Tab-separated table of C-alpha atoms and ligand atoms in Angstrom:
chain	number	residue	atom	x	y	z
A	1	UNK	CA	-3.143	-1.323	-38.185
A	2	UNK	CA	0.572	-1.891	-38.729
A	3	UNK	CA	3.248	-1.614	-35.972
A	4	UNK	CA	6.333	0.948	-36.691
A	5	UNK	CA	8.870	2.183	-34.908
A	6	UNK	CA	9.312	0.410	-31.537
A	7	UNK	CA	9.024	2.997	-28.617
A	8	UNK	CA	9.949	0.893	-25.499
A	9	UNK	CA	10.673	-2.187	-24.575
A	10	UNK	CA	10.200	-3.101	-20.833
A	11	UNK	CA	10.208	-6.287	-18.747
A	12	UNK	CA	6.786	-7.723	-19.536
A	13	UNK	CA	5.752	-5.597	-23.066
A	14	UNK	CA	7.039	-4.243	-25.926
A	15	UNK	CA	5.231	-0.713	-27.238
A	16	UNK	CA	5.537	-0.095	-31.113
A	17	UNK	CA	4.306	3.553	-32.715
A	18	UNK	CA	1.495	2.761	-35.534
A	19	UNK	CA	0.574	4.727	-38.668
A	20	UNK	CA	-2.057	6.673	-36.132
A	21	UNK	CA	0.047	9.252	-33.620
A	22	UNK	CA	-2.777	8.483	-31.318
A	23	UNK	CA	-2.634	5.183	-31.066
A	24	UNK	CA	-0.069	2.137	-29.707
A	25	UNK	CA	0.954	-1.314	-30.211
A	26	UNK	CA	1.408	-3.394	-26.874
A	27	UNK	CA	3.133	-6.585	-28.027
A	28	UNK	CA	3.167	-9.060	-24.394
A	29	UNK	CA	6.060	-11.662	-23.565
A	30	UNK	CA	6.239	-14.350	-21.776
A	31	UNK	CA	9.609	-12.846	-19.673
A	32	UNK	CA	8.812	-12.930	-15.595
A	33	UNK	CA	10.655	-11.074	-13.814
A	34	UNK	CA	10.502	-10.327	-9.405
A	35	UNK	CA	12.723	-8.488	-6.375
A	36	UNK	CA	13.343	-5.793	-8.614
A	37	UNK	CA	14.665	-7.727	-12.063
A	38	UNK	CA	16.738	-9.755	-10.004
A	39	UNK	CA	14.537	-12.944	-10.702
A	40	UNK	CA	14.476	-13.524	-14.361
A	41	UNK	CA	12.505	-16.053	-15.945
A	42	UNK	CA	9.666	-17.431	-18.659
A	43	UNK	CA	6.428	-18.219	-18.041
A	44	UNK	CA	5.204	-20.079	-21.639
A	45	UNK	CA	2.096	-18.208	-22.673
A	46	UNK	CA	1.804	-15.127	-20.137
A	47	UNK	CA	1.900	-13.350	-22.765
A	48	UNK	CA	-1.480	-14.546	-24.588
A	49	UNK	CA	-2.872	-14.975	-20.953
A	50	UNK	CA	-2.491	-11.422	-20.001
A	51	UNK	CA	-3.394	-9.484	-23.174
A	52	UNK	CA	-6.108	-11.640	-23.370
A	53	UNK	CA	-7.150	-11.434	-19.769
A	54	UNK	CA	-6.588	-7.405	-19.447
A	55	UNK	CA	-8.965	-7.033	-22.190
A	56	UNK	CA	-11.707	-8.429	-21.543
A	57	UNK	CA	-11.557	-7.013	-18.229
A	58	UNK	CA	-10.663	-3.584	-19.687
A	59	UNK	CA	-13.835	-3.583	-22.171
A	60	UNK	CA	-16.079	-5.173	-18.486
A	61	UNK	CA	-14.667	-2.174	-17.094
A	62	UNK	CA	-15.411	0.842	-19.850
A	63	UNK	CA	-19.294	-0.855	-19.994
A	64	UNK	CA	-19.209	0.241	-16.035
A	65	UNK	CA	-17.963	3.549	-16.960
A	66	UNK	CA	-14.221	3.390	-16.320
A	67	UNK	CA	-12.310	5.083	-19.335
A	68	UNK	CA	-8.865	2.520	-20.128
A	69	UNK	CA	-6.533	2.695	-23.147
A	70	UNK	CA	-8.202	-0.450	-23.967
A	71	UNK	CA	-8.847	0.596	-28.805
A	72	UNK	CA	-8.508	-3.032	-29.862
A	73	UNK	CA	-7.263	-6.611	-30.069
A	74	UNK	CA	-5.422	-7.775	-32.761
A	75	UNK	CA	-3.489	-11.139	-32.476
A	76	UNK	CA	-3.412	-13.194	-29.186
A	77	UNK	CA	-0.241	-10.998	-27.915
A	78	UNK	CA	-0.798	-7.929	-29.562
A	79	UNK	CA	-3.282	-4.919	-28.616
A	80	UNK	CA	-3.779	-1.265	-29.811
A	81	UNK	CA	-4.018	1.492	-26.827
A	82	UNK	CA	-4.347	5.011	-26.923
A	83	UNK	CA	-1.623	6.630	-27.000
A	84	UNK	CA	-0.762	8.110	-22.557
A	85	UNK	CA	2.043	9.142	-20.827
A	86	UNK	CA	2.051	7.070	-18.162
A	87	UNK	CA	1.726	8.815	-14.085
A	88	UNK	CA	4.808	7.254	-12.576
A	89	UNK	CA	2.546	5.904	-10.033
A	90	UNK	CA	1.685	2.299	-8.907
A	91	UNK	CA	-1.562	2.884	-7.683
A	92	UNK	CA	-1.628	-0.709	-5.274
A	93	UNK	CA	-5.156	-1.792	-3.506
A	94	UNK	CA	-5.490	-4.669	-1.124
A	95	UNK	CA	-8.890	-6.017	0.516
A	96	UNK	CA	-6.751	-8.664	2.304
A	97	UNK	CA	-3.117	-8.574	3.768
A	98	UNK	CA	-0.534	-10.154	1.446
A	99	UNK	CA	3.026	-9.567	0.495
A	100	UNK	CA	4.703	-6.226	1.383
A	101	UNK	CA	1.297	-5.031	3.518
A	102	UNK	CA	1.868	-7.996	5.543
A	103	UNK	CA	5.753	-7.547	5.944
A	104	UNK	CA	5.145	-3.856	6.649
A	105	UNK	CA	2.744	-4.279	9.194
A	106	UNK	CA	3.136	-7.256	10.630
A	107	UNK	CA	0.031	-8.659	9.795
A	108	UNK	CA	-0.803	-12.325	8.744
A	109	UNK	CA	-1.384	-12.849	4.936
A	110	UNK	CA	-4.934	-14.036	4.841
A	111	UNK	CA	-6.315	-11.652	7.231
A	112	UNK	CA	-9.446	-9.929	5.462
A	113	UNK	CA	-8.849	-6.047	5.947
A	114	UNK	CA	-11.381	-4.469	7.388
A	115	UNK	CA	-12.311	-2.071	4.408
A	116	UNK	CA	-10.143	-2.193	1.180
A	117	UNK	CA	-6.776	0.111	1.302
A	118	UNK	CA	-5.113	2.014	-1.652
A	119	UNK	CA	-1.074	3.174	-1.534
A	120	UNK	CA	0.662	4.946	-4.379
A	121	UNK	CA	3.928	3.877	-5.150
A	122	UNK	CA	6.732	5.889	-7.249
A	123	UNK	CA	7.363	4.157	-10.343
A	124	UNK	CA	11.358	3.598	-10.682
A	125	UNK	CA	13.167	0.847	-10.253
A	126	UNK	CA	16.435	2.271	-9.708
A	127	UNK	CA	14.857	3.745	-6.561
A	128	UNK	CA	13.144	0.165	-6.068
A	129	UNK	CA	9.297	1.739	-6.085
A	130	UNK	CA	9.165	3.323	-3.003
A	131	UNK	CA	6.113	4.253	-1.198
A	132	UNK	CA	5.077	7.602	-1.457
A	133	UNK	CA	1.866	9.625	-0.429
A	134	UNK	CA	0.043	12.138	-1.943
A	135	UNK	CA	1.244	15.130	-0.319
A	136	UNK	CA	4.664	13.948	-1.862
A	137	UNK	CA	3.159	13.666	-5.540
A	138	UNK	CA	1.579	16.896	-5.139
A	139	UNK	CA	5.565	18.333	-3.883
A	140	UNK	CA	6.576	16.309	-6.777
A	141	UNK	CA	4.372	17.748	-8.916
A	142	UNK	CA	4.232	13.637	-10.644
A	143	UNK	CA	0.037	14.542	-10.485
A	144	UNK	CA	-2.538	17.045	-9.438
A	145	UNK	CA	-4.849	17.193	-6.691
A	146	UNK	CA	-7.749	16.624	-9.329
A	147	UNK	CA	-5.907	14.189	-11.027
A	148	UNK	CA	-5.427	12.234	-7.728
A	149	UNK	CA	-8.657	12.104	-7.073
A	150	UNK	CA	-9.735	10.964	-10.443
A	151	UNK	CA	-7.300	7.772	-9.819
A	152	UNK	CA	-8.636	7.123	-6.333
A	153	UNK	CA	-12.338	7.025	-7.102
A	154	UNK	CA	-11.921	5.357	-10.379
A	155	UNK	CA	-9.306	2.555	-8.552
A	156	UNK	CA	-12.557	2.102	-5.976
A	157	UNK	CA	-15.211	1.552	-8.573
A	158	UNK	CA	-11.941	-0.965	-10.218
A	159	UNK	CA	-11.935	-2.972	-7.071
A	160	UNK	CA	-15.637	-3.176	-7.000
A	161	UNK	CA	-16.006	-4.205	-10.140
A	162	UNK	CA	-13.094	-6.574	-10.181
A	163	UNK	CA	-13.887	-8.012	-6.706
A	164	UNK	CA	-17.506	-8.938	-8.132
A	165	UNK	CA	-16.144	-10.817	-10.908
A	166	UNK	CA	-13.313	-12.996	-9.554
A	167	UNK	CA	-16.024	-13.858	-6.783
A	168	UNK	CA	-18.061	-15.172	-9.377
A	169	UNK	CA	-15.487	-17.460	-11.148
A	170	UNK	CA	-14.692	-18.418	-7.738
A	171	UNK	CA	-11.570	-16.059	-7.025
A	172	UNK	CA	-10.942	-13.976	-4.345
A	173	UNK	CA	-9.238	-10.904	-5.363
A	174	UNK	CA	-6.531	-10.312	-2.499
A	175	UNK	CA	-4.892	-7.292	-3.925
A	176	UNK	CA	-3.922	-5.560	-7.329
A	177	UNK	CA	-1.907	-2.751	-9.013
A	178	UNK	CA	-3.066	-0.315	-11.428
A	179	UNK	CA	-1.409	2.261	-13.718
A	180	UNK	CA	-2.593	5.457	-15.147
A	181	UNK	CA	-1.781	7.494	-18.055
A	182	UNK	CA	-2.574	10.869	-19.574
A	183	UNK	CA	-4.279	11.360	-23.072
A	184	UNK	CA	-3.194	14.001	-25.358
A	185	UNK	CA	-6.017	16.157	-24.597
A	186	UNK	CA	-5.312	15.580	-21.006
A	187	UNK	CA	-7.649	13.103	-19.574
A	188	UNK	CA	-6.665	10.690	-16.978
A	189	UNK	CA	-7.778	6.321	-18.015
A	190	UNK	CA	-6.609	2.907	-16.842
A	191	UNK	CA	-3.494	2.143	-18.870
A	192	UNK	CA	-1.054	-1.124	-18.281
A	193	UNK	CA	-2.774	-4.786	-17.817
A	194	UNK	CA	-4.668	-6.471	-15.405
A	195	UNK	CA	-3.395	-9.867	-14.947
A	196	UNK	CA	-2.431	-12.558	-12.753
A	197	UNK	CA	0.669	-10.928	-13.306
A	198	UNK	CA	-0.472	-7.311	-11.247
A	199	UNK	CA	-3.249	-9.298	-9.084
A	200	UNK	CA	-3.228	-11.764	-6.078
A	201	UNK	CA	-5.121	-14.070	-6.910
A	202	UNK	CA	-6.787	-16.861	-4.593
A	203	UNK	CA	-9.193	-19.818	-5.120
A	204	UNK	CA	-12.237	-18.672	-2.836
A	205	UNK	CA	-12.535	-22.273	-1.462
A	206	UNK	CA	-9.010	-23.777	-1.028
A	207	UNK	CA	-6.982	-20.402	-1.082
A	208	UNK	CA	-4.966	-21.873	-3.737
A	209	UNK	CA	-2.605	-18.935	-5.263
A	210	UNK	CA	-3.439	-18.330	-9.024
A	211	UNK	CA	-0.881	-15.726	-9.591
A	212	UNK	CA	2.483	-14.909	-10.199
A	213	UNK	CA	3.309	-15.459	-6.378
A	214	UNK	CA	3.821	-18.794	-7.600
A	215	UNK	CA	6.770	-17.663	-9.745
A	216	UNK	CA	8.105	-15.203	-7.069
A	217	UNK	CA	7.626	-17.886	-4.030
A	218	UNK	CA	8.873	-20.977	-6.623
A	219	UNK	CA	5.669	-22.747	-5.974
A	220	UNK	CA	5.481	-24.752	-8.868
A	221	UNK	CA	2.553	-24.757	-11.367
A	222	UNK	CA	3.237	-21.232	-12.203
A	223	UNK	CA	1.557	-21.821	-15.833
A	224	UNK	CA	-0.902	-24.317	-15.035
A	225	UNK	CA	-2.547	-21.265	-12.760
A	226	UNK	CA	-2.209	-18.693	-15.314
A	227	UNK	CA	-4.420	-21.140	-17.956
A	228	UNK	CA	-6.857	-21.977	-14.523
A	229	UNK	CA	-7.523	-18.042	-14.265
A	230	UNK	CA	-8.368	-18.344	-17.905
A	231	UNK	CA	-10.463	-21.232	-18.152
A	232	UNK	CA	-12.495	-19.746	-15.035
A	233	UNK	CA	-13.117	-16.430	-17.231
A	234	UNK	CA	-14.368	-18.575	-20.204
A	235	UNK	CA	-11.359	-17.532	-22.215
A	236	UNK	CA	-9.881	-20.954	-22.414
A	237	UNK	CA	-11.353	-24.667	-22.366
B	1	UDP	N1	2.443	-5.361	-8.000
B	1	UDP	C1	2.740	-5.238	-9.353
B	1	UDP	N2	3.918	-4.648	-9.727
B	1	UDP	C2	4.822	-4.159	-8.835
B	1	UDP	C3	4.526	-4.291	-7.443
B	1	UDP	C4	3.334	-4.904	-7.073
B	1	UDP	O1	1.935	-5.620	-10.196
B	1	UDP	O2	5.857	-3.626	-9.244
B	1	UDP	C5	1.189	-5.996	-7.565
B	1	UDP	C6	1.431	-7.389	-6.991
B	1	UDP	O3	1.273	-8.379	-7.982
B	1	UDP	C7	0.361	-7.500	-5.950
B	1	UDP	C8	0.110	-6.059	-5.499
B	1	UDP	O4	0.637	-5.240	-6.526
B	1	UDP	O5	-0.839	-7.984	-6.540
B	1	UDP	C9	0.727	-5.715	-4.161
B	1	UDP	O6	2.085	-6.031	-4.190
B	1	UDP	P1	2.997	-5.907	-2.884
B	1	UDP	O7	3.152	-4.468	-2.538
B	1	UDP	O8	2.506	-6.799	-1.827
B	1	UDP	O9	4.412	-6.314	-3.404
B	1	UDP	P2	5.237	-7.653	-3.433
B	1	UDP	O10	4.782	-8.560	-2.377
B	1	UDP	O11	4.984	-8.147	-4.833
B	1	UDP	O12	6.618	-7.123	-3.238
């Protein structure tokens, strides 16, 4: 499969058109950015780490049932997707408090909600993703009612799945963001990555943040965690 014109080029990724109309190139860097852009940085080998990382948890997730962009991998940065437009949604779920939930509400991060949550959040960063709820993406008309809750009950059976896993390498999975896109013929899959870039990420036993909170917060370590979340998934020695 050979990568033509290039389509897009955002702050993580690069998208490339290929020979097939219905079909992608996602090309990752190692660029880290937070606060809206205004942090700008590298983390050496994100890139690898989260193609890598978002599929094999894309093809964990299409054996469960889950439909995702995921077609196939071809170098260590490089993937080919099916071809969505993406729902301008950030489709965010948290089974603890962390970050914004905990600044919103007032809660401790660390506290273990009492059943997981979901929030949509419009995708534009010249509006700085605000939160917005479903009767305002129905007003919008950014998704329907059916498509809505296509996302919301395959996001559930994504946290299930995902929770089960990182609990089994030994990660708790604190929270996550998903994105969504439509196929030509109209169907609604996972799209984007999955990545310590989109998840919290905590050691189950120490609490130890494995995830780019570590870049955000300037904890140091930032790529020694990425490779950690790799090694636990068997994708790295
Ligand atoms: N997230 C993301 N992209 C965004 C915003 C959030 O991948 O543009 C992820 C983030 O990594 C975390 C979860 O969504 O795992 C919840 O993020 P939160 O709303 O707490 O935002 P933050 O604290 O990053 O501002």
């Amino acid at each position: 499969m050979q990568k033509s014109e290039q389509l897009y080029e955002g702050k993580a990724k690069k998208v490339f058109k290929t020979d097939d109309p219905e079909v992608y190139i996602v090309d990752y860097k190692d660029d880290a950015t937070a606060f809206d852009g205004l942090k700008k940085g590298t983390i050496v080998g994100k890139g690898v780490v989260n193609n890598r990382m978002s599929n094999l948890l894309f093809q964990m997730l299409e054996k469960k049932g889950i439909p995702t962009h995921f077609v196939k991998e071809l170098s260590e940065r490089e993937t080919a997707v099916k071809k969505v437009s993406i729902v301008p949604l950030e489709v965010i779920v948290r089974n603890i408090a962390a970050g914004s939930f905990s600044k919103r509400f007032g809660v401790e991060e660390g506290t273990v909600l009492k059943c997981p949550t979901l929030e949509f959040c419009l995708k534009d960063d010249d509006l700085h993703d605000p939160m917005i709820n479903e009767y305002h993406i129905l007003a919008l008309g950014l998704a329907s009612k059916e498509d809505l809750e296509t996302i919301t009950d395959m996001t559930f059976r994504v946290n299930d799945a995902l929770k089960e896993f990182f609990l089994s390498i030994g990660i708790e999975l604190v929270d996550f963001k998903l994105e969504f896109g439509r196929t030509t013929d109209g169907k609604i899959i996972l799209a984007d990555e999955i990545s310590p870039d989109t998840c919290r990420l905590w050691d189950s036993k120490t609490h130890e943040k494995l995830d780019k909170d570590r870049f955000r917060r300037d904890l140091g370590g930032v790529e020694d965690a990425y490779h950690e979340v790799m090694r636990r998934i068997g994708l790295e020695k």
